[in-house]
Structure formats: structure tokens, C-alpha cells
N, CA, C and O of each residue as an XYZ file, in Angstrom:
464
protein
N       1.187     -0.950      0.198
C      -0.712      0.238     -0.260
C       0.910      0.961      0.218
O       1.736      0.751      1.106
N       0.726      2.177     -1.280
C       1.454      3.087     -0.888
C       1.360      4.877      0.829
O       0.602      5.335      1.685
N       2.021      4.971      0.543
C       2.196      5.806      1.715
C       2.534      7.301      1.430
O       3.037      7.706      0.381
N       2.178      8.095      2.542
C       3.056      9.901      1.993
C       2.956      9.974      3.687
O       2.172      9.984      4.636
N       3.998     10.004      3.402
C       4.001     10.526      5.586
C       4.732     11.662      5.104
O       5.659     11.909      4.332
N       3.712     12.417      6.092
C       4.069     14.030      6.229
C       4.158     14.193      7.302
O       3.228     13.733      7.965
N       5.382     14.976      8.132
C       5.457     15.650      8.765
C       5.429     17.901      9.199
O       4.780     18.781      8.632
N       6.567     18.015     10.537
C       7.002     19.225      9.798
C       5.519     20.339     10.541
O       5.731     21.241     11.351
N       4.624     20.103     10.204
C       3.766     20.928     10.652
C       3.471     21.992     12.301
O       4.382     22.085     13.124
N       2.682     22.393     12.430
C       2.663     22.889     13.391
C       1.350     24.477     13.737
O       0.241     24.795     13.307
N       2.836     25.328     15.217
C       2.145     26.151     15.610
C       3.226     26.942     15.215
O       4.283     26.447     15.606
N       3.460     28.649     14.189
C       3.851     29.261     14.100
C       3.249     30.990     13.997
O       2.201     31.241     13.401
N       3.918     31.857     14.532
C       3.840     33.154     14.913
C       3.414     33.995     13.353
O       4.571     34.166     12.970
N       2.713     34.495     12.449
C       2.827     35.482     11.647
C       4.621     36.524     11.388
O       5.393     37.385     11.809
N       4.296     35.480     10.335
C       5.261     36.319      9.712
C       7.039     34.822     10.004
O       8.175     35.000      9.563
N       6.833     34.304     10.354
C       7.574     32.760     10.989
C       7.814     31.533     10.617
O       7.246     30.837     11.459
N       8.415     30.736      9.714
C       8.675     28.981      8.602
C       8.044     28.496      9.572
O       7.678     28.727     10.724
N       8.022     27.584      8.577
C       7.812     26.109      8.512
C       8.594     25.238      7.382
O       9.045     25.805      6.387
N       8.709     24.117      7.537
C       9.039     22.995      6.499
C       8.427     22.362      6.690
O       8.109     22.065      7.842
N       8.126     22.029      6.033
C       7.068     20.306      5.498
C       7.858     19.809      4.664
O       8.626     20.285      3.827
N       7.302     17.749      5.320
C       8.608     16.926      4.816
C       7.795     16.124      4.538
O       6.965     16.035      5.442
N       7.553     15.297      3.496
C       6.451     14.111      2.871
C       7.797     12.492      2.003
O       8.535     12.312      1.034
N       7.337     11.834      3.141
C       8.174     11.323      2.341
C       7.900      9.539      1.747
O       7.748      8.845      2.753
N       7.794      8.588      0.318
C       7.336      7.897      0.475
C       7.961      6.936     -0.228
O       9.070      7.469     -0.233
N       8.129      5.858     -0.873
C       8.620      4.569     -1.560
C       8.581      5.083     -2.248
O       7.784      5.942     -2.623
N       9.929      4.477     -2.818
C      11.416      4.874     -4.386
C      10.499      4.959     -5.739
O      10.434      5.885     -6.549
N       9.588      3.299     -5.730
C       9.226      4.024     -6.885
C       7.465      4.376     -6.876
O       6.631      3.814     -7.586
N       7.248      5.284     -6.028
C       6.630      6.552     -5.779
C       7.092      7.237     -6.542
O       6.641      7.375     -7.679
N       8.297      7.940     -6.005
C       9.318      8.588     -5.971
C       9.481      8.863     -7.479
O       9.205      9.938     -8.010
N       9.779      8.184     -7.872
C      11.074      8.169     -9.071
C       9.834      8.131    -10.021
O      10.407      7.651    -10.999
N       8.647      8.284    -10.393
C       7.431      7.964    -11.372
C       6.339      9.469    -11.696
O       5.808     10.153    -12.571
N       6.539      9.285    -10.225
C       5.290     10.202    -10.174
C       5.667     12.749     -9.557
O       6.391     13.455     -8.856
N       4.712     12.825    -10.366
C       5.139     14.349    -10.354
C       4.201     14.219     -8.938
O       3.186     13.525     -8.867
N       5.057     15.473     -7.229
C       5.023     15.535     -6.334
C       4.643     16.857     -5.757
O       5.059     17.978     -6.052
N       3.972     16.574     -5.083
C       3.173     18.564     -4.474
C       2.309     18.863     -3.421
O       1.835     17.858     -2.890
N       2.008     19.774     -3.023
C       1.222     19.842     -2.224
C       0.400     20.906     -2.168
O       0.684     22.034     -2.573
N      -1.381     20.317     -1.300
C      -1.974     20.539     -1.616
C      -2.529     21.413     -0.592
O      -1.914     21.267      0.464
N      -3.741     22.518     -0.499
C      -3.971     23.177      1.259
C      -5.197     23.013      1.474
O      -5.812     23.525      0.539
N      -6.234     22.335      2.602
C      -7.605     23.121      2.473
C      -7.855     23.645      3.735
O      -7.677     22.801      4.613
N      -8.124     24.482      4.047
C      -8.452     25.859      4.604
C     -10.227     26.057      5.829
O     -11.178     26.822      5.668
N      -9.997     25.071      6.859
C     -12.365     24.987      6.973
C     -13.291     26.809      6.238
O     -13.119     28.028      6.207
N     -14.170     25.813      5.832
C     -14.693     26.074      4.610
C     -14.207     25.909      3.047
O     -15.108     26.452      2.408
N     -13.353     25.488      2.246
C     -12.996     26.397      1.261
C     -12.424     24.422      0.825
O     -12.155     23.284      1.208
N     -12.549     25.187     -0.013
C     -12.160     23.710     -0.847
C     -10.392     23.520     -1.154
O      -9.595     24.455     -1.227
N     -10.114     22.259     -1.281
C      -8.510     22.336     -1.215
C      -7.916     22.583     -2.860
O      -8.244     22.248     -3.998
N      -6.920     23.328     -2.242
C      -6.192     23.748     -3.542
C      -4.759     23.047     -3.053
O      -4.319     22.616     -1.987
N      -3.962     23.253     -5.318
C      -3.101     24.007     -4.911
C      -1.909     24.694     -4.243
O      -1.708     25.908     -4.273
N      -1.154     23.796     -3.646
C      -0.088     25.067     -3.072
C       1.620     25.017     -4.177
O       2.599     25.693     -4.490
N       1.060     23.874     -4.344
C       3.365     23.858     -4.922
C       3.406     22.355     -5.333
O       3.329     21.454     -4.497
N       3.563     22.087     -7.009
C       4.219     21.278     -7.444
C       5.563     21.033     -7.838
O       6.457     21.843     -8.084
N       5.566     19.954     -7.858
C       7.504     19.725     -8.265
C       7.163     18.917     -9.633
O       5.996     19.075     -9.990
N       7.935     18.099    -10.452
C       7.869     17.362    -11.711
C       9.475     16.527    -11.466
O      10.361     17.017    -10.766
N       9.571     15.518    -12.022
C      10.118     14.741    -12.342
C      11.578     15.682    -12.740
O      12.611     15.438    -12.116
N      11.561     16.594    -13.654
C      12.409     17.523    -14.508
C      12.652     18.569    -13.240
O      13.459     19.498    -13.204
N      12.027     18.287    -12.551
C      12.475     19.943    -11.649
C      11.420     21.199    -12.143
O      10.693     21.963    -11.508
N      11.518     21.138    -12.643
C      10.323     22.238    -12.891
C       9.323     22.542    -11.906
O       8.689     21.503    -11.723
N       8.817     23.591    -11.085
C       7.665     23.978    -10.224
C       6.634     25.311    -10.719
O       6.779     26.349    -11.364
N       5.944     24.871    -10.275
C       4.911     25.636    -10.528
C       4.029     25.738     -8.854
O       4.089     25.005     -7.867
N       3.101     27.237     -9.199
C       3.212     27.624     -7.600
C       1.741     28.105     -8.063
O       1.240     28.325     -9.165
N       1.097     28.193     -6.238
C      -0.449     28.891     -6.761
C       0.263     30.255     -6.453
O       1.444     30.288     -6.105
N      -0.633     31.556     -6.619
C      -0.331     32.564     -6.810
C       0.344     33.136     -4.665
O       1.505     33.224     -4.265
N      -0.148     33.226     -4.366
C      -0.386     33.254     -3.019
C       0.796     32.852     -2.888
O       1.410     33.612     -3.637
N       1.587     32.112     -2.401
C       2.241     31.565     -2.298
C       3.879     31.533     -2.698
O       4.788     30.762     -2.390
N       3.780     33.381     -3.974
C       4.545     32.722     -4.890
C       5.960     33.679     -4.074
O       5.700     34.676     -3.402
N       7.148     33.277     -4.234
C       8.173     34.363     -3.378
C       8.548     34.195     -1.901
O       9.518     34.710     -1.345
N       7.357     33.160     -1.196
C       7.042     33.253     -0.058
C       7.523     30.973     -0.063
O       8.328     30.324      0.605
N       6.698     30.637     -0.960
C       7.239     29.015     -0.312
C       7.662     28.264     -1.092
O       6.827     27.728     -1.820
N       8.964     27.940     -1.259
C       9.642     26.466     -2.250
C       9.523     24.989     -1.811
O       9.955     24.502     -0.766
N       9.089     24.588     -2.457
C       9.176     22.508     -3.264
C      10.823     21.970     -3.584
O      11.169     21.911     -4.764
N      11.528     21.696     -2.806
C      11.781     20.248     -3.338
C      11.800     19.237     -3.165
O      11.015     18.707     -2.379
N      12.960     18.396     -4.021
C      13.070     17.023     -4.242
C      14.432     16.092     -3.856
O      15.245     15.598     -4.638
N      14.409     16.049     -2.907
C      14.773     14.528     -2.255
C      15.480     13.088     -2.814
O      15.974     12.214     -2.101
N      15.388     13.092     -4.273
C      15.792     12.005     -3.725
C      16.294     11.155     -3.892
O      15.926     10.357     -4.754
N      17.589     10.924     -2.966
C      18.179      9.853     -2.448
C      17.514      9.646     -1.151
O      18.040      8.734     -0.513
N      16.030     10.493     -0.276
C      15.629     10.292      1.089
C      13.752      9.976     -0.118
O      12.946      9.276      0.496
N      13.463     10.250     -0.952
C      12.576     10.012     -1.254
C      11.242     10.639     -1.020
O      10.029     10.497     -1.174
N      12.318     11.530     -0.488
C      11.273     13.342      0.319
C      10.814     14.687     -1.242
O      11.177     14.886     -2.401
N      10.001     15.171     -0.409
C       9.444     16.302     -1.187
C       9.513     16.947      0.755
O       9.418     16.461      1.882
N       9.811     18.772     -0.125
C       9.547     18.815      1.575
C       8.360     20.602      0.321
O       7.947     20.676     -0.837
N       8.341     21.614      1.602
C       7.687     22.371      1.389
C       8.261     23.257      2.304
O       7.969     23.356      3.496
N       9.598     24.283      1.300
C       9.899     25.321      2.865
C       8.713     26.724      2.448
O       8.465     27.510      1.533
N       8.230     26.333      3.888
C       7.219     27.310      3.947
C       8.103     29.325      4.856
O       8.471     29.216      6.026
N       8.276     30.703      4.210
C       8.697     31.906      4.463
C       7.610     32.316      5.085
O       6.633     31.595      5.290
N       7.784     34.329      5.660
C       7.170     34.849      5.550
C       5.503     34.663      5.750
O       4.793     35.563      5.302
N       4.688     33.182      6.603
C       3.190     33.034      6.721
C       2.570     33.685      7.869
O       2.889     34.020      9.010
N       1.010     33.749      6.691
C       0.239     34.599      7.697
C      -0.837     33.962      7.564
O      -1.221     33.214      6.666
N      -1.548     34.468      8.990
C      -2.622     33.972      8.831
C      -3.503     33.324      8.100
O      -4.201     32.425      8.568
N      -3.570     33.811      6.592
C      -4.162     33.174      6.049
C      -4.259     31.758      5.071
O      -5.212     31.195      4.531
N      -2.532     31.426      5.131
C      -2.080     29.880      5.623
C      -2.566     28.959      6.255
O      -2.379     27.775      5.972
N      -3.330     29.413      7.299
C      -4.037     28.232      8.050
C      -4.406     27.938      7.531
O      -4.994     28.534      6.628
N      -4.322     26.436      7.767
C      -5.065     25.437      6.632
C      -4.898     23.916      6.977
O      -4.470     23.865      8.130
N      -5.032     22.848      6.540
C      -4.743     21.134      7.005
C      -3.754     21.539      5.732
O      -4.157     22.463      5.026
N      -1.741     20.547      5.184
C      -1.138     19.910      4.366
C      -1.454     18.903      3.543
O      -1.376     17.881      4.226
N      -1.738     18.658      2.552
C      -1.738     17.287      1.774
C      -0.006     17.115      0.753
O       0.974     17.568      0.163
N      -0.769     16.142      1.226
C       1.020     15.615      0.609
C       0.653     15.009     -1.112
O       0.327     13.822     -1.109
N       0.664     15.391     -1.919
C      -0.154     14.633     -3.354
C       0.877     13.604     -3.807
O       1.794     13.509     -2.992
N       1.011     12.692     -5.020
C       2.274     12.145     -5.712
C       0.896     11.809     -7.030
O      -0.032     11.005     -6.944
N       1.153     12.533     -7.894
C       0.301     12.743     -9.328
C       0.935     12.173    -10.273
O       2.149     12.184    -10.475
N      -0.009     11.592    -10.951
C       0.919     11.363    -12.542
C      -0.530     11.022    -13.971
O      -1.586     10.390    -13.929
N      -0.141     11.467    -14.584
C      -0.826     11.358    -15.622
C      -1.874     10.044    -16.066
O      -3.021     10.002    -16.513
N      -0.552      8.704    -15.590
C      -1.092      7.606    -15.833
C      -1.650      6.722    -15.275
O      -2.406      5.875    -15.750
N      -1.270      6.887    -14.112
C      -1.972      6.126    -12.860
C      -2.459      7.032    -11.612
O      -2.154      8.225    -11.595
N      -3.374      6.341    -10.355
C      -3.900      7.034    -10.021
C      -3.192      8.053     -8.297
O      -2.397      7.544     -7.506
N      -3.678      9.224     -8.186
C      -2.995      9.896     -7.204
C      -3.117      9.442     -5.170
O      -4.066      9.072     -4.479
N      -1.875      9.681     -4.899
C      -2.361      9.347     -3.421
C      -2.100     10.067     -3.172
O      -1.327     10.709     -3.882
N      -2.724     10.743     -1.443
C      -2.465     11.133     -0.570
C      -1.639     11.402      0.495
O      -0.891     10.463      0.765
N      -1.567     12.044      0.951
C      -1.195     11.699      2.775
C      -2.617     12.290      3.539
O      -3.648     12.921      3.305
N      -1.916     11.637      4.561
C      -3.434     12.247      5.666
C      -3.676     13.069      5.934
O      -4.824     13.261      6.333
N      -2.425     14.427      5.868
C      -2.928     15.661      5.496
C      -2.235     15.731      7.005
O      -2.062     14.751      7.731
N      -1.729     17.663      7.447
C      -1.004     17.832      8.353
C      -1.073     19.223      9.042
O      -0.338     20.020      8.460
N      -1.613     19.665      9.917
C      -2.077     20.705     10.350
C      -0.848     21.415     10.230
O       0.242     20.854     10.349
N      -1.089     23.538      9.826
C      -0.263     24.062     10.210
C      -1.059     26.025      9.961
O      -1.555     26.713      9.069
N      -0.700     26.118     11.415
C      -2.005     27.072     11.984
C      -0.480     28.313     12.123
O       0.740     28.190     12.233
N      -1.472     29.458     12.035
C      -0.071     30.708     11.254
C      -1.003     31.601     12.446
O      -2.124     31.879     12.023
N      -0.668     32.166     14.088
C      -0.965     32.809     14.653
C      -0.173     33.359     16.283
O       0.505     32.857     17.179
N      -0.869     34.877     15.882
C       0.503     35.655     17.341
C      -0.825     34.807     18.607
O      -0.647     34.871     19.823
């Protein structure tokens, strides 16, 4: 069974930073594009950032310049470095493995709360 294991969430003050991690198996990491989505209370889940196998990246306009997605192929892990956090970044963040040829996979979600 495919697992995406997220870590690194928590409570941070506005302006602070957090780094989320998502680890998975080598078989998934080698063929899937990896991404992060988030869902705030009462809102739809939205794409935050994604990174393709060729290392091309894509970001939501709301996080450009503040968030950075990266992948470590040796560790089968994708990261989301979040800087200059705002209260509106508060949400449950989900790791996602996506492929045009195979079913998507999702992590269990991890809470990020930005509050003073």
C-alpha cells in the first residue's frame, strides 16, 4: 500500500517559517510528480505547489516568493519550505503524488496554524 508520510506542521507566529516534509517509497517517487495542497476550514482544497520529475515547479499565486518546493531523490522526500507565513496560510496541508498514467495518492494531512 502506498504511503505518503507528512511531518513538520504546527503552530507558528505570523512572519515565521515552517518546513513540511513528505516521504514515500522509491517506486512512487521515481515516476510521480509531487505536490502540496491545502484546505482551510470552509474552503475547497487548493494546489499550493508542485514539482515535476524534471524539477520544474509550479506555485499558487498566493504563495509565490514565500514558499519553495524541493525534492530529495536520495531520500524519496519532497519538502515545502514556507517563509513569511500569514494567518491565511492556516490550513491542513496534504502531500500529493500525481501522474497522468496512474491513480493519485494523498497523505493524511498535517495542520499548519499561523497565529499570534
